[in-house]
C-alpha cells in the first residue's frame, strides 16, 4: 500500500479537522477519526458536535453542543492552525448544520479546503444520531459544498429512496446523490451483505469508478465508515485527487477491519493500529 509521507521530527505536519460527535465507547465518531489521523501521520483537530452516551451495545442518548460553540471550534482552528481538509460525521441537529455551513462558506471549507461530508444518520444499531428534520438541512446546506459525500446503503435509502441491491441500483444511487450537488458521490457497498465483495462506487457526474475489497466477515466493524472517511480526508489534505484518496481510504479501512477486536458484549471497533506494525 502507498502510505502518506510522515513528517520529520519537529516539522509541522499536514493538519485535518473532523466535525463529529464523541463516542464514549471509543469506537466510532471523533475518537475513531483522531486515531486514524494520528496513525496516518497528520495532526488531527476536532469540532465536537455532540456527546453520545454509548458502549458496544448501542447509543442510549446524546447531548448536542450549542451551534455557536461548534462554529467557534472550526473558526479557532482554521484561523490559527490551518487545515488541509475537513470531514463531517454525526451532526445531531439542523441548527448545528446551519452553523457549520455558514462557517465553512466563510472560511473556504468546500472551496479552497477539500470537504468530505459523511451523512451520518444513525448508529449501526439504528439509534438516531440526527434529528429527522436535520437531514433536509444537511442535504440543502452541506451537499452542495462537499467535494465528496460518503453514505452507506442505509443512508442512501433515506436520502434517495433507492434500495441498492446490485451494481445497477448502486450506480443509480450514485447518480441521484450527485444530483444533490457534491462534486463526487461514493456509494459504499459494505452493507450489501449478499455481495461477495465490498465494492464502493464513485461518481463525478461523468464516469464511474469501482473500489473493490474482500468482504471480511467480522461483527467488530464499529467505526468502519468513519475510518474510511478519516483516512480519505488525510489523503485529500496531502493533495491526492478524490479517486486516489478514496483508494487510500478503502485500503486503510479494509486493513482496519481485518485487525478489528472485541470489546464489551456487542460490536467491537475497527482497528487502525495495524499501521504501527508497518512503520519503517
Ligand atoms: O459510525 C457513525 C457514527 C458517527 N459518530 C458517532 C457515532 C457513530 C456510530 O455509532 O456514535 C458519534
Tab-separated table of C-alpha atoms and ligand atoms in Angstrom:
chain	number	residue	atom	x	y	z
A	1	UNK	CA	0.000	0.000	0.000
A	2	UNK	CA	1.166	3.519	-0.728
A	3	UNK	CA	1.423	5.305	2.654
A	4	UNK	CA	1.323	9.038	3.256
A	5	UNK	CA	4.710	10.645	3.913
A	6	UNK	CA	5.379	11.087	7.640
A	7	UNK	CA	6.581	14.482	8.912
A	8	UNK	CA	10.142	14.788	10.141
A	9	UNK	CA	10.601	15.157	13.911
A	10	UNK	CA	9.707	18.707	14.895
A	11	UNK	CA	8.268	19.555	11.466
A	12	UNK	CA	4.718	20.944	11.311
A	13	UNK	CA	2.603	18.089	9.912
A	14	UNK	CA	-0.315	18.280	7.499
A	15	UNK	CA	-3.433	19.225	9.526
A	16	UNK	CA	-7.009	17.995	9.145
A	17	UNK	CA	-10.286	18.525	11.003
A	18	UNK	CA	-13.158	16.254	11.952
A	19	UNK	CA	-16.509	17.844	12.764
A	20	UNK	CA	-18.129	14.983	14.655
A	21	UNK	CA	-19.690	13.521	17.759
A	22	UNK	CA	-17.937	11.819	20.674
A	23	UNK	CA	-18.389	8.062	21.178
A	24	UNK	CA	-17.816	7.297	24.867
A	25	UNK	CA	-17.078	3.687	23.873
A	26	UNK	CA	-14.073	4.794	21.831
A	27	UNK	CA	-15.028	3.021	18.598
A	28	UNK	CA	-16.680	5.478	16.209
A	29	UNK	CA	-17.091	9.225	15.826
A	30	UNK	CA	-14.303	11.613	16.614
A	31	UNK	CA	-12.399	9.008	18.626
A	32	UNK	CA	-12.020	6.831	15.519
A	33	UNK	CA	-11.208	9.809	13.338
A	34	UNK	CA	-8.474	11.158	15.626
A	35	UNK	CA	-6.955	7.680	15.941
A	36	UNK	CA	-6.711	7.309	12.168
A	37	UNK	CA	-5.351	10.846	11.808
A	38	UNK	CA	-2.542	10.114	14.286
A	39	UNK	CA	-1.705	6.750	12.720
A	40	UNK	CA	-1.671	8.283	9.232
A	41	UNK	CA	0.844	10.890	10.409
A	42	UNK	CA	-1.328	14.002	10.234
A	43	UNK	CA	-2.226	16.419	13.022
A	44	UNK	CA	-5.889	15.912	13.885
A	45	UNK	CA	-8.134	18.703	15.102
A	46	UNK	CA	-11.794	18.430	16.053
A	47	UNK	CA	-15.008	20.406	16.343
A	48	UNK	CA	-17.242	18.418	18.699
A	49	UNK	CA	-20.925	18.462	17.677
A	50	UNK	CA	-22.460	16.184	20.310
A	51	UNK	CA	-21.585	13.911	23.188
A	52	UNK	CA	-23.132	10.455	22.849
A	53	UNK	CA	-23.804	8.070	25.723
A	54	UNK	CA	-22.600	4.867	24.143
A	55	UNK	CA	-20.969	1.468	24.511
A	56	UNK	CA	-20.561	-1.585	22.298
A	57	UNK	CA	-24.295	-2.351	22.646
A	58	UNK	CA	-25.625	0.970	21.345
A	59	UNK	CA	-26.297	4.668	21.875
A	60	UNK	CA	-28.679	5.470	24.723
A	61	UNK	CA	-28.653	9.239	24.360
A	62	UNK	CA	-26.794	12.302	23.167
A	63	UNK	CA	-26.314	15.900	24.176
A	64	UNK	CA	-25.800	18.356	21.296
A	65	UNK	CA	-23.228	21.144	21.624
A	66	UNK	CA	-24.572	24.688	21.046
A	67	UNK	CA	-24.243	25.662	17.331
A	68	UNK	CA	-22.128	28.737	18.116
A	69	UNK	CA	-19.669	26.556	20.062
A	70	UNK	CA	-19.354	24.194	17.077
A	71	UNK	CA	-18.778	27.124	14.726
A	72	UNK	CA	-16.303	28.659	17.206
A	73	UNK	CA	-14.182	25.492	17.293
A	74	UNK	CA	-13.931	25.424	13.473
A	75	UNK	CA	-13.040	29.103	13.233
A	76	UNK	CA	-10.468	28.969	16.065
A	77	UNK	CA	-8.623	26.101	14.379
A	78	UNK	CA	-8.772	27.277	10.771
A	79	UNK	CA	-7.705	30.848	11.576
A	80	UNK	CA	-4.673	29.785	13.631
A	81	UNK	CA	-3.554	26.206	12.937
A	82	UNK	CA	-4.900	25.916	9.391
A	83	UNK	CA	-6.216	22.698	7.839
A	84	UNK	CA	-5.637	20.916	4.533
A	85	UNK	CA	-9.046	19.185	4.521
A	86	UNK	CA	-12.112	18.639	6.725
A	87	UNK	CA	-14.725	15.940	7.224
A	88	UNK	CA	-18.077	15.722	8.963
A	89	UNK	CA	-19.603	12.826	10.930
A	90	UNK	CA	-22.512	12.971	13.394
A	91	UNK	CA	-24.020	16.472	13.237
A	92	UNK	CA	-27.039	15.971	15.545
A	93	UNK	CA	-29.285	18.993	14.771
A	94	UNK	CA	-30.335	21.371	11.986
A	95	UNK	CA	-29.036	24.345	13.996
A	96	UNK	CA	-25.548	22.796	14.167
A	97	UNK	CA	-25.600	22.060	10.423
A	98	UNK	CA	-26.585	25.647	9.578
A	99	UNK	CA	-23.761	26.956	11.777
A	100	UNK	CA	-21.236	24.618	10.118
A	101	UNK	CA	-22.395	25.614	6.623
A	102	UNK	CA	-22.189	29.355	7.405
A	103	UNK	CA	-18.694	28.960	8.870
A	104	UNK	CA	-17.482	26.683	6.076
A	105	UNK	CA	-18.642	29.170	3.427
A	106	UNK	CA	-16.870	31.981	5.247
A	107	UNK	CA	-13.561	30.099	5.700
A	108	UNK	CA	-13.298	28.402	2.304
A	109	UNK	CA	-14.126	24.876	3.509
A	110	UNK	CA	-15.694	23.317	0.418
A	111	UNK	CA	-13.886	25.651	-1.966
A	112	UNK	CA	-10.183	26.190	-1.101
A	113	UNK	CA	-10.227	23.418	1.521
A	114	UNK	CA	-11.388	19.919	0.430
A	115	UNK	CA	-14.550	18.917	2.307
A	116	UNK	CA	-15.780	15.351	2.863
A	117	UNK	CA	-19.379	15.089	4.095
A	118	UNK	CA	-20.357	11.725	5.599
A	119	UNK	CA	-24.149	11.983	6.084
A	120	UNK	CA	-24.274	10.015	9.352
A	121	UNK	CA	-27.929	9.407	10.291
A	122	UNK	CA	-27.888	6.515	12.772
A	123	UNK	CA	-25.599	4.134	14.620
A	124	UNK	CA	-25.176	0.586	13.348
A	125	UNK	CA	-27.827	-0.440	15.886
A	126	UNK	CA	-30.276	2.034	14.309
A	127	UNK	CA	-30.066	4.584	17.134
A	128	UNK	CA	-30.676	8.054	15.627
A	129	UNK	CA	-27.690	10.437	15.505
A	130	UNK	CA	-29.514	13.181	13.573
A	131	UNK	CA	-32.948	14.675	14.236
A	132	UNK	CA	-35.386	13.839	11.375
A	133	UNK	CA	-35.711	17.424	10.108
A	134	UNK	CA	-31.914	17.874	10.123
A	135	UNK	CA	-31.370	15.553	7.153
A	136	UNK	CA	-33.108	18.072	4.849
A	137	UNK	CA	-30.815	20.799	6.161
A	138	UNK	CA	-27.753	18.589	5.662
A	139	UNK	CA	-28.686	17.900	2.030
A	140	UNK	CA	-29.586	21.525	1.289
A	141	UNK	CA	-26.639	23.215	3.035
A	142	UNK	CA	-23.709	20.748	3.080
A	143	UNK	CA	-24.079	18.548	-0.020
A	144	UNK	CA	-23.523	21.490	-2.422
A	145	UNK	CA	-20.332	22.401	-0.512
A	146	UNK	CA	-18.908	18.880	-0.479
A	147	UNK	CA	-16.071	17.626	-2.644
A	148	UNK	CA	-17.138	14.116	-1.666
A	149	UNK	CA	-20.144	12.548	0.097
A	150	UNK	CA	-19.822	9.017	1.514
A	151	UNK	CA	-23.189	7.486	2.542
A	152	UNK	CA	-23.657	3.839	3.418
A	153	UNK	CA	-26.622	1.964	1.941
A	154	UNK	CA	-28.974	2.796	4.839
A	155	UNK	CA	-28.218	6.483	4.368
A	156	UNK	CA	-28.591	6.119	0.585
A	157	UNK	CA	-32.106	4.731	1.123
A	158	UNK	CA	-33.057	7.614	3.420
A	159	UNK	CA	-31.607	10.260	1.087
A	160	UNK	CA	-32.594	8.946	-2.355
A	161	UNK	CA	-35.288	6.344	-1.679
A	162	UNK	CA	-33.217	3.859	-3.685
A	163	UNK	CA	-32.795	0.370	-2.269
A	164	UNK	CA	-29.383	-0.735	-3.532
A	165	UNK	CA	-29.481	-4.444	-4.360
A	166	UNK	CA	-26.973	-4.753	-7.222
A	167	UNK	CA	-24.453	-2.830	-9.311
A	168	UNK	CA	-27.112	-1.123	-11.452
A	169	UNK	CA	-29.034	0.266	-8.471
A	170	UNK	CA	-25.748	1.281	-6.809
A	171	UNK	CA	-24.961	3.367	-9.907
A	172	UNK	CA	-28.498	4.822	-9.927
A	173	UNK	CA	-27.981	5.855	-6.308
A	174	UNK	CA	-24.631	7.492	-7.123
A	175	UNK	CA	-26.348	9.488	-9.908
A	176	UNK	CA	-29.158	10.583	-7.558
A	177	UNK	CA	-26.665	11.648	-4.872
A	178	UNK	CA	-24.520	13.552	-7.361
A	179	UNK	CA	-27.613	15.466	-8.486
A	180	UNK	CA	-27.850	16.889	-4.956
A	181	UNK	CA	-24.703	18.946	-5.518
A	182	UNK	CA	-21.462	17.280	-4.346
A	183	UNK	CA	-18.570	17.091	-6.825
A	184	UNK	CA	-18.171	13.343	-6.164
A	185	UNK	CA	-20.508	10.763	-4.597
A	186	UNK	CA	-19.236	7.494	-3.098
A	187	UNK	CA	-21.872	4.812	-2.513
A	188	UNK	CA	-20.332	2.398	-0.011
A	189	UNK	CA	-21.294	-1.214	-0.674
A	190	UNK	CA	-20.238	-2.683	2.680
A	191	UNK	CA	-23.842	-3.121	3.876
A	192	UNK	CA	-24.825	-5.192	0.798
A	193	UNK	CA	-24.295	-8.432	2.679
A	194	UNK	CA	-25.356	-10.643	-0.243
A	195	UNK	CA	-22.431	-9.423	-2.368
A	196	UNK	CA	-19.231	-11.480	-2.403
A	197	UNK	CA	-17.070	-8.361	-2.228
A	198	UNK	CA	-17.378	-4.954	-0.574
A	199	UNK	CA	-17.426	-2.648	-3.574
A	200	UNK	CA	-17.776	1.133	-3.361
A	201	UNK	CA	-18.911	3.127	-6.417
A	202	UNK	CA	-17.561	6.634	-7.031
A	203	UNK	CA	-19.244	9.015	-9.473
A	204	UNK	CA	-18.411	12.561	-10.572
A	205	UNK	CA	-21.287	13.182	-12.985
A	206	UNK	CA	-19.282	11.789	-15.908
A	207	UNK	CA	-17.930	8.340	-15.114
A	208	UNK	CA	-17.968	5.578	-12.523
A	209	UNK	CA	-15.028	4.126	-10.632
A	210	UNK	CA	-15.221	0.998	-8.500
A	211	UNK	CA	-13.200	0.205	-5.396
A	212	UNK	CA	-13.350	-3.442	-4.509
A	213	UNK	CA	-12.180	-5.208	-1.364
A	214	UNK	CA	-12.751	-8.680	0.026
A	215	UNK	CA	-15.832	-8.948	2.253
A	216	UNK	CA	-14.467	-9.504	5.753
A	217	UNK	CA	-16.793	-11.448	7.975
A	218	UNK	CA	-16.435	-9.761	11.362
A	219	UNK	CA	-19.019	-8.479	13.837
A	220	UNK	CA	-16.404	-5.995	15.056
A	221	UNK	CA	-16.955	-3.258	12.487
A	222	UNK	CA	-17.949	-0.291	14.641
A	223	UNK	CA	-16.477	2.915	13.205
A	224	UNK	CA	-15.759	1.449	9.769
A	225	UNK	CA	-17.445	4.270	7.831
A	226	UNK	CA	-15.805	6.930	9.969
A	227	UNK	CA	-12.386	5.320	9.497
A	228	UNK	CA	-12.788	5.184	5.705
A	229	UNK	CA	-13.679	8.897	5.684
A	230	UNK	CA	-10.900	9.816	8.101
A	231	UNK	CA	-8.194	8.116	6.040
A	232	UNK	CA	-9.621	9.596	2.835
A	233	UNK	CA	-9.527	13.108	4.273
A	234	UNK	CA	-5.859	12.636	5.277
A	235	UNK	CA	-5.031	11.783	1.673
A	236	UNK	CA	-7.015	14.777	0.398
A	237	UNK	CA	-5.043	17.030	2.760
A	238	UNK	CA	-1.847	15.588	1.255
A	239	UNK	CA	-3.028	16.700	-2.188
A	240	UNK	CA	-4.315	13.389	-3.555
A	241	UNK	CA	-7.193	13.775	-6.005
A	242	UNK	CA	-10.545	12.272	-4.960
A	243	UNK	CA	-10.157	8.828	-6.657
A	244	UNK	CA	-6.625	8.413	-5.248
A	245	UNK	CA	-7.799	9.488	-1.795
A	246	UNK	CA	-10.742	7.058	-1.845
A	247	UNK	CA	-8.403	4.223	-2.898
A	248	UNK	CA	-6.195	5.048	0.099
A	249	UNK	CA	-9.196	5.226	2.448
A	250	UNK	CA	-10.619	1.935	1.184
A	251	UNK	CA	-7.369	0.087	1.719
A	252	UNK	CA	-6.939	1.665	5.158
A	253	UNK	CA	-10.404	0.619	6.347
A	254	UNK	CA	-10.072	-2.880	4.871
A	255	UNK	CA	-6.880	-3.425	6.845
A	256	UNK	CA	-8.539	-1.898	9.928
A	257	UNK	CA	-11.466	-4.324	9.600
A	258	UNK	CA	-9.046	-7.238	9.281
A	259	UNK	CA	-7.435	-6.106	12.580
A	260	UNK	CA	-10.721	-5.433	14.452
A	261	UNK	CA	-11.071	-6.743	18.008
A	262	UNK	CA	-13.833	-7.457	20.525
A	263	UNK	CA	-14.574	-5.131	23.443
A	264	UNK	CA	-17.768	-5.287	25.501
A	265	UNK	CA	-20.681	-7.598	24.710
A	266	UNK	CA	-21.607	-6.011	21.367
A	267	UNK	CA	-19.736	-4.777	18.308
A	268	UNK	CA	-16.036	-4.030	18.785
A	269	UNK	CA	-14.167	-1.322	16.862
A	270	UNK	CA	-12.223	-1.483	13.641
A	271	UNK	CA	-8.567	-1.106	14.479
A	272	UNK	CA	-6.266	1.254	12.588
A	273	UNK	CA	-3.300	0.405	14.786
A	274	UNK	CA	-2.213	-2.286	12.306
A	275	UNK	CA	-0.288	0.677	10.912
A	276	UNK	CA	2.092	0.604	13.903
A	277	UNK	CA	3.392	-2.790	12.766
A	278	UNK	CA	4.241	-1.444	9.339
A	279	UNK	CA	6.231	1.606	10.355
A	280	UNK	CA	9.716	1.812	8.885
B	1	LIG	O1	-20.368	5.369	12.697
B	1	LIG	C1	-21.144	6.514	12.698
B	1	LIG	C2	-21.031	7.279	13.986
B	1	LIG	C3	-20.503	8.529	13.955
B	1	LIG	N1	-20.371	9.269	15.076
B	1	LIG	C4	-20.738	8.806	16.270
B	1	LIG	C5	-21.268	7.535	16.360
B	1	LIG	C6	-21.412	6.732	15.198
B	1	LIG	C7	-21.963	5.388	15.289
B	1	LIG	O2	-22.249	4.852	16.316
B	1	LIG	O3	-21.616	7.072	17.563
B	1	LIG	C8	-20.557	9.651	17.473
